[in-house]
Coordinates of C-alpha atoms in Angstrom, one line a residue:
X786 CA 63.9 43.6 78.2
X787 CA 65.3 46.1 80.6
X788 CA 68.7 48.1 80.4
X789 CA 71.4 47.1 82.9
X790 CA 74.3 49.7 83.4
X791 CA 77.6 49.2 85.0
X792 CA 77.9 52.7 86.1
X793 CA 75.1 55.3 86.3
X794 CA 77.2 58.4 87.4
X795 CA 77.4 59.8 83.9
X796 CA 73.6 59.5 83.7
X797 CA 73.2 61.3 87.0
X798 CA 75.3 64.1 85.7
X799 CA 73.5 64.1 82.3
X800 CA 70.0 64.2 84.0
X801 CA 71.0 67.3 86.1
X802 CA 72.6 69.2 83.2
X803 CA 69.7 68.3 80.7
X804 CA 66.9 68.8 83.0
X805 CA 68.0 71.5 85.3
X806 CA 67.8 69.1 88.4
X807 CA 69.9 69.7 91.5
X808 CA 71.3 67.0 93.5
X809 CA 69.1 68.2 96.3
X810 CA 65.9 67.4 94.1
X811 CA 67.1 64.1 93.0
X812 CA 67.8 63.2 96.5
X813 CA 64.3 64.0 97.5
X814 CA 62.9 61.9 94.9
X815 CA 65.0 59.0 96.0
X816 CA 63.9 59.4 99.7
X817 CA 60.2 59.6 98.4
X818 CA 60.8 56.4 96.6
X819 CA 62.1 54.7 99.6
X820 CA 59.4 56.1 101.6
X821 CA 56.9 54.8 99.0
X822 CA 58.1 51.2 99.0
X823 CA 58.2 51.1 102.9
X824 CA 54.9 52.7 103.5
X825 CA 52.8 49.5 103.5
X826 CA 55.0 47.9 106.2
X827 CA 55.6 50.9 108.6
X828 CA 52.5 49.7 110.8
X829 CA 51.9 46.1 111.8
X830 CA 48.4 44.7 110.6
X831 CA 47.5 43.7 114.3
X832 CA 48.4 47.2 115.5
X833 CA 50.1 45.7 118.6
X834 CA 53.1 47.5 119.9
X835 CA 55.1 47.9 123.2
X836 CA 55.8 51.6 122.3
X837 CA 55.4 52.9 118.7
X838 CA 56.2 51.3 115.5
X839 CA 59.8 51.8 114.8
X840 CA 61.6 52.4 111.5
X841 CA 65.5 51.9 111.6
X842 CA 67.7 53.4 109.1
X843 CA 71.4 52.4 108.7
X844 CA 73.3 55.5 107.3
X845 CA 76.7 55.8 105.9
X846 CA 78.6 58.9 105.4
X847 CA 78.3 59.6 101.6
X848 CA 75.3 60.2 99.4
X849 CA 73.6 56.9 100.2
X850 CA 73.5 57.9 103.7
X851 CA 72.2 61.1 102.8
X852 CA 69.2 59.4 100.9
X853 CA 68.6 57.7 104.4
X854 CA 68.7 61.0 106.3
X855 CA 66.3 62.7 103.8
X856 CA 64.0 59.5 104.2
X857 CA 64.2 59.8 107.9
X858 CA 63.1 63.5 107.8
X859 CA 60.3 62.8 105.6
X860 CA 58.7 59.9 107.7
X861 CA 59.2 60.9 111.2
X862 CA 56.0 61.7 113.1
X863 CA 54.0 61.3 116.2
X864 CA 52.8 57.8 115.2
X865 CA 56.2 56.5 114.0
X866 CA 59.6 56.3 115.7
X867 CA 62.4 56.8 113.2
X868 CA 65.9 56.1 114.3
X869 CA 69.1 56.6 112.3
X870 CA 72.2 54.4 113.2
X871 CA 75.0 56.4 112.0
X872 CA 77.4 53.8 110.9
X873 CA 79.7 56.5 109.8
X874 CA 79.6 60.2 110.4
X875 CA 78.2 62.4 107.6
X876 CA 81.1 63.2 105.2
X877 CA 79.8 64.4 101.8
X878 CA 78.3 67.7 101.6
X879 CA 74.8 66.5 101.0
X880 CA 75.0 63.9 104.0
X881 CA 76.1 66.6 106.2
X882 CA 73.1 68.9 105.1
X883 CA 70.6 66.0 105.2
X884 CA 71.7 65.0 108.7
X885 CA 71.3 68.4 110.0
X886 CA 67.6 68.5 108.5
X887 CA 66.8 65.0 110.0
X888 CA 68.1 66.1 113.4
X889 CA 65.9 69.3 113.4
X890 CA 62.9 67.2 112.4
X891 CA 63.2 65.1 115.4
X892 CA 65.1 62.1 114.2
X893 CA 66.8 59.9 116.9
X894 CA 70.6 59.2 116.2
X895 CA 72.3 56.3 117.7
X896 CA 76.0 55.0 117.0
X897 CA 76.8 51.7 115.8
X898 CA 78.2 50.5 119.1
X899 CA 74.7 50.9 120.6
X900 CA 72.9 49.2 117.8
X901 CA 72.6 45.7 119.3
X902 CA 71.0 47.1 122.4
X903 CA 68.8 49.1 120.5
X904 CA 67.5 46.2 118.3
X905 CA 66.9 44.2 121.6
X906 CA 64.9 47.0 123.2
X907 CA 62.9 47.8 120.0
X908 CA 62.8 44.4 118.6
X909 CA 58.9 44.0 119.3
X910 CA 58.2 47.4 117.7
X911 CA 60.7 47.3 114.7
X912 CA 58.7 47.1 111.5
X913 CA 61.1 48.3 108.6
X914 CA 64.9 48.3 108.4
X915 CA 66.5 50.4 105.6
X916 CA 70.1 49.8 104.5
X917 CA 71.7 53.2 103.3
X918 CA 75.2 52.6 104.2
X919 CA 76.9 52.2 100.8
X920 CA 75.6 52.6 97.2
X921 CA 76.7 51.9 93.9
X922 CA 80.1 53.4 94.6
X923 CA 81.1 50.5 96.9
X924 CA 83.9 48.2 95.8
X925 CA 85.9 45.5 97.7
X926 CA 84.8 44.0 101.0
X927 CA 83.3 45.5 104.2
X928 CA 85.4 46.8 107.2
X929 CA 84.9 45.3 110.6
X930 CA 82.5 48.0 111.6
X931 CA 80.1 47.9 108.6
X932 CA 80.3 44.1 108.6
X933 CA 79.2 43.8 112.4
X934 CA 76.3 46.4 111.6
X935 CA 75.1 44.2 108.7
X936 CA 75.4 41.0 110.6
X937 CA 73.1 42.5 113.4
X938 CA 70.7 43.8 110.8
X939 CA 70.4 40.6 109.1
X940 CA 69.5 38.8 112.5
X941 CA 66.4 41.1 113.0
X942 CA 63.2 39.0 112.6
X943 CA 59.9 40.3 111.6
X944 CA 61.0 43.6 110.0
X945 CA 60.8 44.3 106.3
X946 CA 64.2 45.0 104.9
X947 CA 64.8 47.5 102.1
X948 CA 68.3 48.4 100.5
X949 CA 68.9 51.8 99.0
X950 CA 70.3 51.4 95.5
X951 CA 72.4 48.3 96.2
X952 CA 72.5 46.1 99.4
X953 CA 75.6 47.2 101.3
X954 CA 78.2 44.4 100.9
X955 CA 77.5 43.8 97.3
X956 CA 80.2 45.3 95.3
X957 CA 79.7 47.4 92.2
X958 CA 80.6 44.8 89.7
X959 CA 80.8 41.2 90.0
X960 CA 81.3 39.9 93.5
X961 CA 83.1 37.1 95.0
X962 CA 81.4 34.4 97.2
X963 CA 83.4 36.0 100.4
X964 CA 81.3 39.2 99.9
X965 CA 78.0 37.5 99.9
X966 CA 78.5 36.4 103.5
X967 CA 78.6 40.2 104.8
X968 CA 75.9 41.7 102.6
X969 CA 72.6 43.1 103.7
X970 CA 69.8 40.7 102.9
X971 CA 66.9 42.6 101.7
X972 CA 63.5 41.8 101.0
X973 CA 63.4 44.7 98.4
X974 CA 66.0 46.9 96.8
X975 CA 65.1 50.2 95.6
X976 CA 67.6 51.1 93.0
X977 CA 68.1 54.6 91.7
X978 CA 67.5 55.8 88.1
X979 CA 68.4 52.7 86.4
X980 CA 69.3 48.9 86.9
X981 CA 72.9 48.3 87.9
X982 CA 75.0 45.4 87.0
X983 CA 75.9 44.7 90.5
X984 CA 72.4 43.6 91.2
X985 CA 72.5 40.7 88.9
X986 CA 75.7 39.0 90.2
X987 CA 75.5 35.4 91.3
X988 CA 76.5 36.6 94.8
X989 CA 73.8 39.4 94.8
X990 CA 71.0 36.9 94.1
X991 CA 70.2 36.3 97.7
X992 CA 70.8 39.7 98.8
X993 CA 68.6 42.1 96.6
X994 CA 65.1 40.6 96.9
X995 CA 62.5 42.3 94.7
X996 CA 64.2 45.0 92.7
X997 CA 62.4 48.2 92.0
X998 CA 63.7 51.2 89.9
X999 CA 63.1 54.7 91.4
X1000 CA 62.6 57.7 89.4
X1001 CA 64.8 60.7 90.5
X1002 CA 62.8 63.5 89.0
X1003 CA 62.4 62.4 85.4
X1004 CA 61.2 59.3 83.9
X1005 CA 63.1 56.2 83.6
X1006 CA 63.4 56.4 80.0
X1007 CA 64.6 59.8 79.9
X1008 CA 67.1 59.1 82.7
X1009 CA 68.5 56.2 80.6
X1010 CA 68.5 58.0 77.3
X1011 CA 71.0 60.5 78.9
X1012 CA 73.6 58.2 77.6
X1013 CA 73.2 59.5 74.1
X1014 CA 74.2 63.0 75.2
X1015 CA 77.4 61.9 76.8
X1016 CA 78.6 59.1 74.8
X1017 CA 79.5 58.1 71.3
X1018 CA 76.7 56.8 68.9
X1019 CA 75.4 53.6 69.8
X1020 CA 73.5 50.8 68.0
X1021 CA 70.0 49.7 68.8
X1022 CA 71.3 47.6 71.7
X1023 CA 73.1 50.6 73.1
X1024 CA 76.7 49.3 72.7
X1025 CA 79.1 52.1 71.5
X1026 CA 80.2 51.5 67.7
X1027 CA 83.8 52.1 69.1
X1028 CA 84.2 49.4 71.6
X1029 CA 87.3 51.0 73.1
X1030 CA 84.9 53.8 74.5
X1031 CA 82.4 51.5 76.0
X1032 CA 83.7 51.3 79.5
X1033 CA 84.0 55.2 79.7
X1034 CA 80.3 55.7 78.4
X1035 CA 76.9 55.5 80.3
X1036 CA 75.7 52.8 77.9
X1037 CA 74.0 49.7 78.8
X1038 CA 76.3 46.7 79.5
X1039 CA 73.7 44.1 79.3
X1040 CA 69.9 43.6 78.9
X1041 CA 67.7 42.0 81.6
X1042 CA 65.5 39.2 80.1
X1043 CA 61.9 38.9 81.2
X1044 CA 59.4 36.2 80.7
X1045 CA 57.7 38.0 77.8
X1046 CA 60.8 38.0 75.8
X1047 CA 60.6 34.2 75.1
X1048 CA 59.6 33.4 71.6
X1049 CA 58.0 29.9 72.1
X1050 CA 57.9 27.5 69.2
X1051 CA 54.1 27.8 69.0
X1052 CA 52.5 26.0 66.1
X1053 CA 49.2 28.0 65.6
X1054 CA 50.1 29.4 62.4
X1055 CA 51.4 26.0 60.8
X1056 CA 48.5 23.8 60.7
X1057 CA 49.4 22.4 57.3
X1058 CA 52.5 20.9 58.8
X1059 CA 54.2 17.4 59.6
X1060 CA 56.9 16.2 62.1
X1061 CA 59.5 17.1 59.5
X1062 CA 58.3 20.8 59.6
X1063 CA 59.7 21.2 63.1
X1064 CA 63.0 19.8 62.6
X1065 CA 65.1 16.8 63.8
X1066 CA 67.3 17.0 66.8
X1067 CA 70.2 14.4 67.1
X1068 CA 71.6 14.0 70.6
X1069 CA 75.0 12.3 71.1
X1070 CA 75.1 9.8 73.7
X1071 CA 78.3 8.4 75.5
X1072 CA 79.5 7.0 78.8
X1073 CA 76.5 8.4 80.7
X1074 CA 73.5 7.8 78.5
X1075 CA 70.9 9.0 80.9
X1076 CA 72.0 12.7 80.4
X1077 CA 71.4 12.2 76.6
X1078 CA 68.0 10.6 77.4
X1079 CA 67.2 13.6 79.4
X1080 CA 68.3 16.0 76.8
X1081 CA 66.3 14.2 74.0
X1082 CA 63.0 14.2 76.1
X1083 CA 63.6 17.9 76.6
X1084 CA 64.1 18.4 72.9
X1085 CA 61.0 16.5 71.9
X1086 CA 58.8 18.3 74.6
X1087 CA 60.1 21.7 73.4
X1088 CA 58.8 21.3 69.8
X1089 CA 61.3 19.3 68.0
X1090 CA 59.5 17.1 65.4
X1091 CA 62.0 14.4 65.6
X1092 CA 64.6 13.2 68.1
X1093 CA 67.5 10.7 67.7
X1094 CA 69.8 9.5 70.3
X1095 CA 73.1 9.0 68.5
X1096 CA 75.0 6.1 70.2
X1097 CA 78.6 5.9 69.9
X1098 CA 79.6 2.4 68.7
X1099 CA 82.6 2.2 70.9
X1100 CA 80.2 2.5 73.9
X1101 CA 78.0 -0.4 73.0
X1102 CA 75.0 1.2 74.7
X1103 CA 71.7 -0.4 74.7
X1104 CA 68.8 2.0 74.9
X1105 CA 65.9 -0.4 74.7
X1106 CA 64.8 0.3 78.4
X1107 CA 65.6 4.0 78.5
X1108 CA 64.2 5.7 75.4
X1109 CA 60.6 5.5 76.7
X1110 CA 59.7 4.5 73.3
X1111 CA 59.5 8.3 72.3
X1112 CA 63.1 8.6 71.1
X1113 CA 64.7 7.0 68.1
X1114 CA 68.2 5.4 68.4
X1115 CA 71.0 5.4 65.7
X1116 CA 74.7 4.7 65.5
X1117 CA 75.0 7.5 62.9
X1118 CA 73.7 11.0 62.6
X1119 CA 70.3 10.8 60.6
X1120 CA 70.7 12.7 57.2
X1121 CA 67.7 14.8 57.8
X1122 CA 68.9 16.0 61.3
X1123 CA 68.8 19.8 61.5
X1124 CA 70.6 20.3 64.9
X1125 CA 73.2 18.4 66.9
X1126 CA 73.5 18.4 70.8
X1127 CA 76.8 17.0 71.9
X1128 CA 78.2 16.9 75.4
X1129 CA 75.7 15.5 77.9
X1130 CA 77.0 12.3 79.3
X1131 CA 79.4 11.9 76.4
X1132 CA 82.7 11.4 78.3
X1133 CA 85.8 13.5 78.6
X1134 CA 87.9 11.2 76.7
X1135 CA 88.4 12.5 73.0
X1136 CA 86.5 10.6 70.4
X1137 CA 88.1 11.5 67.1
X1138 CA 85.0 10.1 65.2
X1139 CA 82.7 12.5 66.8
X1140 CA 85.2 15.5 66.5
X1141 CA 85.3 14.7 62.8
X1142 CA 81.5 14.7 62.5
X1143 CA 81.2 18.0 64.4
X1144 CA 84.0 19.6 62.2
X1145 CA 82.6 18.5 58.9
X1146 CA 78.9 19.3 59.6
X1147 CA 77.0 22.6 58.6
X1148 CA 74.3 21.8 61.1
X1149 CA 73.9 24.1 64.1
X1150 CA 75.4 22.8 67.3
X1151 CA 74.8 22.8 71.0
X1152 CA 78.0 22.1 73.1
X1153 CA 77.7 21.1 76.6
X1154 CA 79.2 19.4 79.5
X1155 CA 82.0 17.0 78.7
X1156 CA 82.9 18.6 75.4
X1157 CA 84.4 21.5 77.0
X1158 CA 87.2 19.4 78.3
X1159 CA 88.4 18.3 74.9
X1160 CA 91.6 20.2 73.6
X1161 CA 90.3 20.2 69.9
X1162 CA 87.4 22.4 70.9
X1163 CA 89.3 25.5 69.9
X1164 CA 89.8 24.2 66.4
X1165 CA 86.0 23.5 66.3
X1166 CA 85.1 26.9 67.5
X1167 CA 87.2 28.7 65.1
X1168 CA 85.6 26.9 62.1
X1169 CA 81.9 27.4 63.1
X1170 CA 79.4 30.1 63.0
X1171 CA 76.1 28.7 64.4
X1172 CA 77.1 27.2 67.8
X1173 CA 75.6 27.6 71.3
X1174 CA 77.9 26.7 74.3
X1175 CA 76.1 26.0 77.7
X1176 CA 78.8 25.5 80.4
X1177 CA 78.5 26.1 84.2
X1178 CA 81.5 28.1 85.7
X1179 CA 83.7 25.2 86.2
X1180 CA 83.2 24.0 82.6
X1181 CA 83.7 27.5 81.2
X1182 CA 87.0 27.7 83.2
X1183 CA 88.2 24.6 81.5
X1184 CA 86.9 26.0 78.0
X1185 CA 89.0 29.1 78.6
X1186 CA 92.0 27.1 79.3
X1187 CA 91.4 24.9 76.2
X1188 CA 91.1 27.8 73.7
X1189 CA 94.0 29.7 75.1
X1190 CA 92.3 32.6 76.8
X1191 CA 93.7 32.0 80.2
X1192 CA 93.8 29.9 83.6
X1193 CA 90.9 30.7 85.9
X1194 CA 89.5 29.1 88.9
X1195 CA 85.8 28.5 89.1
X1196 CA 85.5 31.4 91.6
X1197 CA 87.4 33.7 89.2
X1198 CA 84.9 32.8 86.5
X1199 CA 82.0 33.7 88.8
X1200 CA 83.7 37.0 89.8
X1201 CA 84.5 38.2 86.3
X1202 CA 81.8 36.3 84.3
X1203 CA 80.7 39.5 82.2
X1204 CA 84.3 40.3 81.0
X1205 CA 85.3 36.8 80.4
X1206 CA 82.2 36.1 78.4
X1207 CA 82.8 39.2 76.4
X1208 CA 86.4 38.2 75.8
X1209 CA 85.3 34.9 74.7
X1210 CA 82.6 36.0 72.3
X1211 CA 85.1 38.5 70.7
X1212 CA 87.6 35.7 70.1
X1213 CA 85.0 33.4 68.6
X1214 CA 82.4 35.4 66.9
X1215 CA 80.5 32.3 65.6
X1216 CA 79.7 31.2 69.1
X1217 CA 76.7 32.1 71.4
X1218 CA 77.8 31.7 75.1
X1219 CA 75.0 30.6 77.5
X1220 CA 76.9 30.7 81.0
X1221 CA 74.9 29.0 83.7
X1222 CA 74.7 30.2 87.2
X1223 CA 72.4 31.8 89.7
X1224 CA 71.8 34.4 87.1
X1225 CA 72.3 33.0 83.4
X1226 CA 74.4 35.1 81.2
X1227 CA 74.2 35.1 77.5
X1228 CA 76.5 36.7 75.1
X1229 CA 77.1 36.9 71.4
X1230 CA 78.9 39.0 69.0
X1231 CA 76.6 39.7 66.0
X1232 CA 77.7 40.2 62.4
X1233 CA 78.4 44.1 61.9
X1234 CA 78.8 44.9 65.6
X1235 CA 82.0 45.5 67.5
X1236 CA 81.2 44.5 71.0
X1237 CA 79.3 41.5 72.0
X1238 CA 75.6 41.8 73.2
X1239 CA 75.0 40.5 76.7
X1240 CA 71.8 39.3 78.2
X1241 CA 71.1 38.3 81.8
X1242 CA 68.2 35.8 82.8
X1243 CA 67.5 36.4 86.5
X1244 CA 64.4 34.1 86.5
X1245 CA 66.0 30.8 87.6
X1246 CA 65.5 29.3 91.1
X1247 CA 67.6 26.8 93.4
X1248 CA 65.3 24.2 92.5
X1249 CA 67.2 23.7 89.4
X1250 CA 70.4 23.0 91.3
X1251 CA 70.2 19.3 90.5
X1252 CA 72.0 17.0 88.1
X1253 CA 70.2 16.7 84.9
X1254 CA 68.8 20.3 84.9
X1255 CA 71.5 21.4 82.5
X1256 CA 70.7 18.4 80.2
X1257 CA 67.3 19.6 79.9
X1258 CA 68.5 23.2 78.9
X1259 CA 70.8 21.8 76.3
X1260 CA 68.1 19.6 74.9
X1261 CA 65.7 22.8 74.5
X1262 CA 68.3 24.8 72.9
X1263 CA 68.9 22.0 70.4
X1264 CA 65.2 21.9 69.7
X1265 CA 65.0 25.5 68.9
X1266 CA 67.9 25.4 66.7
X1267 CA 66.5 22.3 65.0
X1268 CA 63.1 24.4 64.2
X1269 CA 65.4 27.3 62.6
X1270 CA 65.9 29.7 65.5
X1271 CA 69.2 31.6 65.4
X1272 CA 71.7 30.7 68.0
X1273 CA 71.0 33.8 70.1
X1274 CA 67.2 33.4 69.9
X1275 CA 67.6 29.8 70.9
X1276 CA 69.6 30.5 73.9
X1277 CA 67.4 33.3 75.0
X1278 CA 64.1 31.5 74.6
X1279 CA 65.3 28.3 76.1
X1280 CA 66.9 29.8 79.0
X1281 CA 63.7 31.8 80.0
X1282 CA 61.3 28.8 79.4
X1283 CA 63.7 26.4 81.4
X1284 CA 63.6 29.1 84.3
X1285 CA 60.0 29.6 84.2
X1286 CA 59.2 26.0 84.2
X1287 CA 61.0 25.6 87.4
X1288 CA 58.4 28.3 88.9
X1289 CA 55.6 26.1 87.5
X1290 CA 56.5 23.0 89.5
X1291 CA 54.1 22.7 92.2
X1292 CA 55.9 20.6 94.5
X1293 CA 58.7 21.2 97.1
X1294 CA 61.6 22.9 95.5
X1295 CA 64.0 20.2 96.5
X1296 CA 62.0 17.8 94.7
X1297 CA 62.2 19.0 91.2
X1298 CA 63.7 16.3 89.0
X1299 CA 64.8 16.7 85.4
X1300 CA 61.6 14.8 84.0
X1301 CA 59.4 16.8 86.3
X1302 CA 61.0 20.0 84.8
X1303 CA 60.5 18.6 81.3
X1304 CA 56.7 18.1 82.1
X1305 CA 56.5 21.8 82.9
X1306 CA 57.8 23.0 79.6

């Protein structure tokens, strides 16, 4: 796991204070990191140019622009033409200084109104484009000038594109879909010192490319640990024990999940076992039984020893042709069931019998899809301590309304998902939220902690954007609960493996179906 910070300015200050670093030194290290990541792309492999290989740097007027000017000075040489497009005139003290240094080193400056002509003249020679316009201090939307520059830069073909800190146009915080259209689309983002939350919003998914953390003169671990010198004591997650101070402190706001963080339900240490050893997942089936079948097969494939489809009697569903003979079918919850999955294809009309079962059971639950439209869900969540909820943004908006936490549009949920997830988990401390999206967000308030833990899973692909993928995830999560995982462990491991399975598929990304996904688990 890696730490993610909402704001690293206090860490910057602490690094300077604790280690005697100057802003100039840290900026040189930032420029060196940008240089290193672009070095392999400065010269074309075939060595063919009209003039000389050309690097274009888009520079703003603040310290992000200063990084760009420092980079330009470092790399300008006889064999490489370096041009800085001054999107805004240098404004900060460091930007003014670095621009003067770059000019003395022979860097060429152009204004943004000449950018399109420059791109047309140099298009055959352009090898790398750096975005150094705005960094982590950017909020809101781009003005017309910056938006036009970004639009021109995004149209450049063949050049490797690197963003400094955060791609311009990506807000420092959760972004709306409107901002995505104007963002610089990078092949790689070199972020300074530590990971920022803005890099892992849904809107940033297509803008950041590969993300690399640059050291600024001290190791990353020392940079991140500066939080302990400027904040109140934290727990092992990095959350301040006094949640009222959390937003003012340089503490992690989330942890970034990696494939190695999954704890798969391997059986190598349980040779003396039987099917009952590995739990029994019961999947409720309703008006659209196919969704329950998908979830059931996913649960079976992800280690559950037994899986039963619980057919609601009122639906009179016949499963003879859909259960594929691997799943059991019952009209009641089996007594030995160890976890329940409720929601996929269940139907939005409230079923009092199902609600009574859920209210009275002590088994862990996975709640998904249609059940978020049930008004009784607030009463259910208030009484439960071992629940995983797996909504997509539209369903989460409906859930927030039904539990009395506000009326939000789907876009508002996407834009404010971190704070909304924390608010939800604070209101229902027995619930673990797995909020689906381009980057999955998992949140849970654990016993003894004052603020919810938040994890972000960036591993998913657009291949998962297909009906039934969420049913697979619900079934996988239920299987882990059935095998004794805690709700948070189940959500983390299931989401990681669900995402990695989409990478394992060797067909075209548009061809991934739920059962193909299950085969890759």
